[in-house]
Amino acid sequence: MPNQAPTPVLPASPALTGSLAVRLSGLRKHFGEVVAVDGVDLDIQPGEFFSMLGPSGSGKTTVLRMIAGFELPTAGTVELAGQDVSRLAPFERDVNTVFQDYALFPHMSVRQNVEYGLRVKKVPRAERRRRAEEALHTVRLEGFAERKPSQLSGGQRQRVALARALVNRPKVLLLDEPLGALDLKLRQAMQVELKQIQRDVGITFVFVTHDQDEALTMSDRIAVFNNGRIEQVGSPSEVYDCPATEFVAGFVGTSNLLSGRSAETVIGKPGVYSIRPEKIRIDGDLSSPAPDGHTSATGTVTSVVYAGATVRYAVALDAGGQLSVVRQNIGDGFEVTDGRVRLTWRHDHCYRVPSPEGHQS
Ligand code: ADP
Ligand code: MG
């Protein structure tokens, strides 16, 4: 039936009514002396695009591999759709994984690659073919079925890898830095596409990345990892605008903190405060008082970095401490002459970072 149009989207897995897609409880993993995962508790909702964000070595891949069943936890449990799968083999779990290096079979065509999992499961040929067509349609690769992986671009190969996972209709799809090998432009295009595909198929995505922009643009929620633990779970704006810890404030976005004496002088209260660089206005008016609802501080520009769309200023405050300011390159003739500037920001754009338990800041 060569002319039959494939179904526009893959049918979603049966509804997981009332249960979570993934629940991790007290999850730990030690490799000898190395504590890779140090007590992770996490609930992921069905249909969520959930990202695990953190620096290299923070334990993201190890958590993903325990969800997939490639590693057994040292302690704690993994539940999928309400079932404890901690001790089940990978093939007994309703999940699939997409890796960064695609791991396509080079000697097989795109179609054979996509059908492979179904062939192993002894799905009849006609159904195999139909589901492979659907999956290729979902990742917008109709017409590429007969090509070999070597005849595709990096982005297309990554989409084949995605189709190969989607064709199994897993309840949860695990993706470990799947866009890491692509150049920036292609990666940004794939971010938008991947998010759209996730919306189309309605499968829960658990997406690992060390790239904060990627996590912010794609996710419904983000868990920020540090040293085998989660520092914060929240929506992109919660994590960006209201960082729960100094680590999150520094890892997600530019670290722009006021603390100690400069916080007391500028804000009028002790504590650690986060102000995002784009929320700060910079001008040369040193004498006027701050407008209502605003805080202001004077200082000296120590560096100016021209980045095309924006200009970034580093400002040493007279009260001590340093703030980074991003100004849109709007072309209004603003220039710093003698280096003396005033910074202004709205009270509600200055977020007090909660102090760690047991610490007075
Ligand atoms: P991420 O994916 O966030 O970069 P990983 O989960 O890969 O981090 O690694 C977390 C920590 O565990 C690192 O210190 C890493 O070196 C260590 N680790 C990961 N896998 C193994 C392993 N198989 N044997 C020993 N140490 C490992
Ligand atoms: Mg990793």
Coordinates of C-alpha atoms and ligand atoms in Angstrom, one line a residue:
M1 CA 0.0 0.0 0.0
P2 CA 2.5 2.6 -1.1
N3 CA 0.0 5.4 -1.4
Q4 CA -1.6 5.0 2.0
A5 CA -0.9 8.1 4.1
P6 CA 0.6 7.2 7.5
T7 CA -1.2 8.2 10.6
P8 CA -0.2 11.8 11.5
V9 CA 1.0 10.9 15.0
L10 CA 1.8 7.8 17.0
P11 CA -1.0 6.9 19.3
A12 CA -0.1 7.7 22.9
S13 CA 0.5 4.9 25.4
P14 CA -2.6 4.0 27.5
A15 CA -3.4 6.7 30.0
L16 CA -1.6 6.3 33.3
T17 CA -4.5 7.6 35.3
G18 CA -3.8 8.5 38.8
S19 CA -0.2 7.3 38.8
L20 CA 3.1 8.9 38.2
A21 CA 5.2 8.1 35.1
V22 CA 8.4 7.9 37.2
R23 CA 9.0 7.9 40.9
L24 CA 12.5 7.8 42.4
S25 CA 12.8 7.3 46.1
G26 CA 16.0 7.5 48.1
L27 CA 18.0 6.5 45.0
R28 CA 21.7 6.0 45.5
K29 CA 24.5 4.6 43.4
H30 CA 28.1 4.0 44.5
F31 CA 30.9 2.8 42.2
G32 CA 33.4 1.7 44.7
E33 CA 34.5 4.8 46.6
V34 CA 32.7 7.1 44.2
V35 CA 29.2 8.3 45.2
A36 CA 27.7 9.0 41.8
V37 CA 24.1 9.4 43.0
D38 CA 23.6 10.6 46.6
G39 CA 19.9 10.2 47.6
V40 CA 17.5 11.4 44.8
D41 CA 13.8 11.7 45.3
L42 CA 11.8 12.7 42.3
D43 CA 8.3 12.4 40.8
I44 CA 7.7 12.8 37.1
Q45 CA 4.2 13.2 35.8
P46 CA 2.8 11.4 32.7
G47 CA 3.3 13.5 29.5
E48 CA 5.9 15.8 31.1
F49 CA 9.0 17.0 29.3
F50 CA 11.3 16.7 32.2
S51 CA 15.0 17.7 32.2
M52 CA 17.8 16.7 34.4
L53 CA 20.3 19.6 34.2
G54 CA 23.7 19.8 35.8
P55 CA 27.4 19.9 35.2
S56 CA 29.4 17.0 34.0
G57 CA 29.9 14.3 36.7
S58 CA 26.8 15.4 38.7
G59 CA 25.1 12.0 38.3
K60 CA 22.5 12.6 35.6
T61 CA 23.5 9.7 33.4
T62 CA 23.7 7.4 36.3
V63 CA 20.1 8.3 37.3
L64 CA 18.9 7.8 33.8
R65 CA 20.7 4.4 33.5
M66 CA 19.0 3.3 36.8
I67 CA 15.6 4.3 35.3
A68 CA 16.4 2.3 32.2
G69 CA 17.7 -0.7 34.2
F70 CA 21.4 -0.6 32.9
E71 CA 22.5 0.0 36.5
L72 CA 21.1 -1.4 39.7
P73 CA 20.7 1.1 42.6
T74 CA 22.9 0.7 45.6
A75 CA 19.8 1.8 47.6
G76 CA 16.4 3.2 46.9
T77 CA 13.7 2.3 44.3
V78 CA 12.6 3.2 40.8
E79 CA 8.9 3.0 40.0
L80 CA 7.4 3.2 36.6
A81 CA 3.6 3.8 36.3
G82 CA 3.3 2.8 40.0
Q83 CA 5.2 -0.4 39.6
D84 CA 8.5 -1.0 41.4
V85 CA 10.9 -2.0 38.6
S86 CA 14.1 -1.6 40.6
R87 CA 15.2 -5.2 40.0
L88 CA 13.8 -5.7 36.5
A89 CA 16.0 -6.1 33.5
P90 CA 16.0 -3.3 30.9
F91 CA 13.8 -5.2 28.4
E92 CA 11.2 -5.8 31.1
R93 CA 10.7 -2.0 31.6
D94 CA 8.4 0.1 29.4
V95 CA 11.1 2.6 28.6
N96 CA 13.5 3.3 25.7
T97 CA 16.7 5.3 25.6
V98 CA 18.1 7.7 23.0
F99 CA 21.9 8.3 23.4
Q100 CA 24.0 11.1 22.1
D101 CA 26.0 8.8 19.7
Y102 CA 22.8 7.6 17.9
A103 CA 24.2 4.0 17.9
L104 CA 22.5 3.3 14.5
F105 CA 23.5 0.1 12.6
P106 CA 25.6 1.4 9.7
H107 CA 24.9 -1.5 7.4
M108 CA 21.1 -1.3 7.8
S109 CA 18.8 1.2 6.0
V110 CA 16.9 3.8 8.0
R111 CA 13.8 1.6 7.8
Q112 CA 15.6 -1.5 9.0
N113 CA 17.1 0.5 11.8
V114 CA 13.7 1.8 12.9
E115 CA 12.1 -1.7 12.6
Y116 CA 14.8 -3.4 14.5
G117 CA 13.2 -3.4 17.9
L118 CA 9.9 -4.7 16.5
R119 CA 11.7 -7.5 14.6
V120 CA 13.4 -8.6 17.9
K121 CA 9.9 -8.6 19.5
K122 CA 8.6 -10.7 16.5
V123 CA 6.1 -8.2 15.4
P124 CA 4.6 -9.3 12.0
R125 CA 6.2 -7.7 9.0
A126 CA 3.2 -5.7 7.8
E127 CA 2.6 -4.1 11.2
R128 CA 6.4 -3.5 11.6
R129 CA 6.4 -1.6 8.3
R130 CA 3.3 0.4 9.2
R131 CA 4.7 1.4 12.6
A132 CA 8.1 2.3 11.1
E133 CA 6.3 4.6 8.5
E134 CA 4.4 6.3 11.3
A135 CA 7.5 6.8 13.4
L136 CA 9.5 8.2 10.4
H137 CA 6.5 10.5 9.7
T138 CA 6.5 11.7 13.3
V139 CA 10.2 12.7 13.1
R140 CA 9.6 14.2 9.6
L141 CA 11.8 11.7 7.7
E142 CA 9.3 10.3 5.2
G143 CA 11.1 9.5 2.0
F144 CA 14.4 8.6 3.8
A145 CA 13.5 5.0 4.6
E146 CA 15.9 3.4 2.1
R147 CA 18.9 5.5 2.9
K148 CA 21.9 4.3 4.9
P149 CA 22.9 6.3 8.0
S150 CA 26.0 7.4 6.2
Q151 CA 23.8 9.2 3.7
L152 CA 22.2 11.4 6.4
S153 CA 23.2 14.6 8.2
G154 CA 23.8 14.6 11.9
G155 CA 20.4 16.0 12.7
Q156 CA 18.7 13.4 10.5
R157 CA 20.6 10.6 12.1
Q158 CA 19.5 11.8 15.5
R159 CA 15.9 11.8 14.3
V160 CA 16.3 8.2 13.1
A161 CA 17.5 7.3 16.6
L162 CA 14.4 9.0 18.0
A163 CA 12.1 7.1 15.5
R164 CA 13.8 3.9 16.5
A165 CA 12.8 4.5 20.1
L166 CA 9.3 5.9 19.4
V167 CA 8.3 3.0 17.3
N168 CA 8.2 0.8 20.5
R169 CA 5.7 3.3 22.0
P170 CA 7.4 3.3 25.4
K171 CA 5.6 5.1 28.2
V172 CA 8.8 6.9 29.0
L173 CA 11.5 8.0 26.7
L174 CA 15.0 8.6 28.2
L175 CA 17.3 10.9 26.3
D176 CA 20.9 11.4 27.3
E177 CA 22.3 14.6 25.8
P178 CA 20.8 13.6 22.4
L179 CA 21.7 16.9 20.8
G180 CA 25.2 17.2 22.2
A181 CA 26.9 16.2 18.9
L182 CA 25.1 18.7 16.7
D183 CA 26.4 22.2 15.9
L184 CA 24.7 25.2 17.5
K185 CA 22.2 26.1 14.8
L186 CA 21.1 22.6 14.2
R187 CA 20.9 21.9 17.9
Q188 CA 18.6 24.9 18.3
A189 CA 16.4 23.8 15.4
M190 CA 16.2 20.3 16.9
Q191 CA 15.3 21.6 20.3
V192 CA 12.2 23.2 18.8
E193 CA 11.4 20.0 16.8
L194 CA 12.0 17.6 19.6
K195 CA 9.6 19.6 21.9
Q196 CA 7.0 19.6 19.1
I197 CA 7.4 15.8 18.6
Q198 CA 7.0 15.3 22.4
R199 CA 3.8 17.3 22.3
D200 CA 2.5 15.3 19.3
V201 CA 3.2 11.8 20.8
G202 CA 2.4 12.7 24.4
I203 CA 5.1 10.3 25.8
T204 CA 6.9 11.3 29.0
F205 CA 10.4 12.5 28.1
V206 CA 13.2 12.5 30.6
F207 CA 15.9 14.6 29.0
V208 CA 19.5 14.9 30.3
T209 CA 21.6 17.9 29.4
H210 CA 24.4 20.1 30.8
D211 CA 23.2 23.0 28.7
Q212 CA 21.0 25.4 30.7
D213 CA 19.6 27.2 27.6
E214 CA 18.5 23.8 26.2
A215 CA 16.8 22.9 29.5
L216 CA 15.1 26.3 29.9
T217 CA 13.7 26.3 26.3
M218 CA 12.4 22.7 26.2
S219 CA 11.3 21.6 29.6
D220 CA 8.0 21.6 31.5
R221 CA 10.1 21.1 34.6
I222 CA 13.8 20.9 35.4
A223 CA 15.8 19.1 38.2
V224 CA 19.1 20.8 38.8
F225 CA 21.8 18.3 39.8
N226 CA 25.0 18.9 41.7
N227 CA 27.3 16.3 43.2
G228 CA 24.8 13.4 42.9
R229 CA 21.9 15.4 44.5
I230 CA 19.0 17.5 43.2
E231 CA 19.3 21.1 44.4
Q232 CA 16.0 22.3 42.9
V233 CA 13.0 21.1 40.9
G234 CA 10.8 23.6 39.2
S235 CA 9.5 25.1 36.0
P236 CA 12.1 27.0 33.9
S237 CA 11.0 30.3 35.3
E238 CA 11.0 29.1 38.9
V239 CA 14.5 27.8 38.5
Y240 CA 15.8 30.9 36.7
D241 CA 14.0 33.6 38.6
C242 CA 13.9 32.0 42.0
P243 CA 17.0 29.9 42.4
A244 CA 16.8 27.8 45.5
T245 CA 20.5 27.7 46.2
E246 CA 23.6 29.7 45.2
F247 CA 24.7 26.8 43.1
V248 CA 21.5 27.0 41.0
A249 CA 21.8 30.8 40.8
G250 CA 25.3 30.3 39.3
F251 CA 24.7 27.3 37.1
V252 CA 21.4 28.4 35.5
G253 CA 22.2 31.8 34.0
T254 CA 24.9 34.2 35.0
S255 CA 25.7 34.2 38.7
N256 CA 24.9 37.7 39.8
L257 CA 24.8 37.7 43.6
L258 CA 25.0 40.4 46.2
S259 CA 26.0 39.2 49.7
G260 CA 27.8 40.3 52.8
R261 CA 28.5 44.0 53.3
S262 CA 27.4 45.0 49.8
A263 CA 24.0 43.4 50.3
E264 CA 23.6 45.2 53.6
T265 CA 24.5 48.6 52.0
V266 CA 22.6 48.2 48.7
I267 CA 19.6 46.2 49.7
G268 CA 19.5 47.3 53.4
K269 CA 19.3 43.7 54.7
P270 CA 21.7 40.9 55.2
G271 CA 21.4 37.8 52.9
V272 CA 22.4 36.5 49.5
Y273 CA 20.5 38.1 46.7
S274 CA 20.2 37.1 43.0
I275 CA 19.5 39.8 40.3
R276 CA 19.6 38.6 36.7
P277 CA 21.8 40.8 34.4
E278 CA 19.0 41.6 32.0
K279 CA 16.8 43.0 34.8
I280 CA 19.3 45.7 35.6
R281 CA 19.2 49.2 34.0
I282 CA 22.4 51.0 33.5
D283 CA 22.7 54.8 33.1
G284 CA 25.1 57.6 33.7
D285 CA 22.8 59.6 36.0
L286 CA 24.5 59.3 39.4
S287 CA 22.5 61.9 41.3
S288 CA 18.8 61.2 40.9
P289 CA 17.2 59.0 43.5
A290 CA 16.0 55.6 42.5
P291 CA 12.4 55.6 41.1
D292 CA 9.6 54.2 43.3
G293 CA 9.9 50.4 43.8
H294 CA 13.4 50.3 42.6
T295 CA 16.8 49.8 44.2
S296 CA 19.9 51.6 42.8
A297 CA 23.6 51.4 43.3
T298 CA 26.5 53.3 41.8
G299 CA 29.7 51.8 40.6
T300 CA 32.5 51.7 38.0
V301 CA 32.5 49.8 34.8
T302 CA 35.4 47.3 34.7
S303 CA 34.7 45.7 31.4
V304 CA 32.5 46.0 28.3
V305 CA 31.8 43.0 26.1
Y306 CA 30.1 43.7 22.8
A307 CA 28.1 40.6 21.7
G308 CA 26.1 41.9 18.7
A309 CA 22.5 41.8 20.0
T310 CA 23.6 42.7 23.5
V311 CA 26.4 44.5 25.4
R312 CA 27.5 43.1 28.7
Y313 CA 29.0 45.3 31.4
A314 CA 30.8 44.3 34.5
V315 CA 30.3 46.9 37.2
A316 CA 32.3 47.1 40.5
L317 CA 29.9 48.6 43.0
D318 CA 31.0 51.4 45.3
A319 CA 29.4 49.3 48.1
G320 CA 31.6 46.4 47.2
G321 CA 30.8 43.4 45.1
Q322 CA 30.4 43.2 41.3
L323 CA 27.3 42.9 39.1
S324 CA 27.0 41.9 35.5
V325 CA 24.5 43.9 33.4
V326 CA 23.2 43.0 29.9
R327 CA 21.9 45.8 27.8
Q328 CA 20.0 45.3 24.6
N329 CA 22.0 46.9 21.7
I330 CA 19.1 49.1 20.9
G331 CA 21.2 51.7 19.1
D332 CA 20.3 54.7 21.3
G333 CA 23.8 56.0 21.5
F334 CA 24.4 54.9 25.1
E335 CA 28.1 54.9 25.9
V336 CA 30.1 54.7 29.0
T337 CA 32.5 57.6 29.1
D338 CA 34.3 58.0 32.5
G339 CA 33.2 54.5 33.6
R340 CA 30.9 55.9 36.4
V341 CA 27.4 54.5 36.2
R342 CA 24.2 53.9 38.2
L343 CA 22.4 50.6 38.2
T344 CA 18.7 50.3 38.9
W345 CA 16.4 47.3 39.3
R346 CA 12.9 46.6 40.6
H347 CA 12.6 45.3 44.1
D348 CA 10.7 42.3 42.9
H349 CA 13.5 41.4 40.5
C350 CA 15.9 40.9 43.4
Y351 CA 15.4 37.4 44.8
R352 CA 16.7 36.4 48.1
V353 CA 18.4 33.0 47.8
P354 CA 17.4 30.8 50.7
S355 CA 20.3 30.1 53.0
P356 CA 21.5 26.5 53.4
E357 CA 20.2 24.8 56.5
G358 CA 22.3 25.6 59.5
H359 CA 24.0 28.5 57.9
Q360 CA 23.4 32.2 58.7
S361 CA 24.0 34.3 55.7
Ligands
ADP1 P1 26.9 13.1 34.4 O1 26.0 12.3 33.5 O2 26.1 14.1 35.2 O3 28.0 13.7 33.7 P2 27.6 10.5 35.6 O4 26.3 10.0 36.1 O5 28.1 10.0 34.3 O6 27.5 12.1 35.5 O7 28.7 10.3 36.6 C1 28.6 10.7 38.0 C2 29.9 10.2 38.7 O8 30.0 8.8 38.8 C3 31.2 10.7 38.1 O9 32.1 11.1 39.1 C4 31.6 9.5 37.3 O10 33.0 9.5 37.1 C5 31.2 8.4 38.1 N1 30.9 7.2 37.4 C6 29.9 7.0 36.5 N2 29.9 5.8 36.0 C7 30.9 5.1 36.6 C8 31.4 3.7 36.5 N3 30.8 2.8 35.7 N4 32.4 3.4 37.3 C9 32.9 4.3 38.2 N5 32.5 5.6 38.3 C10 31.5 6.0 37.5
MG2 MG 26.2 12.1 31.4

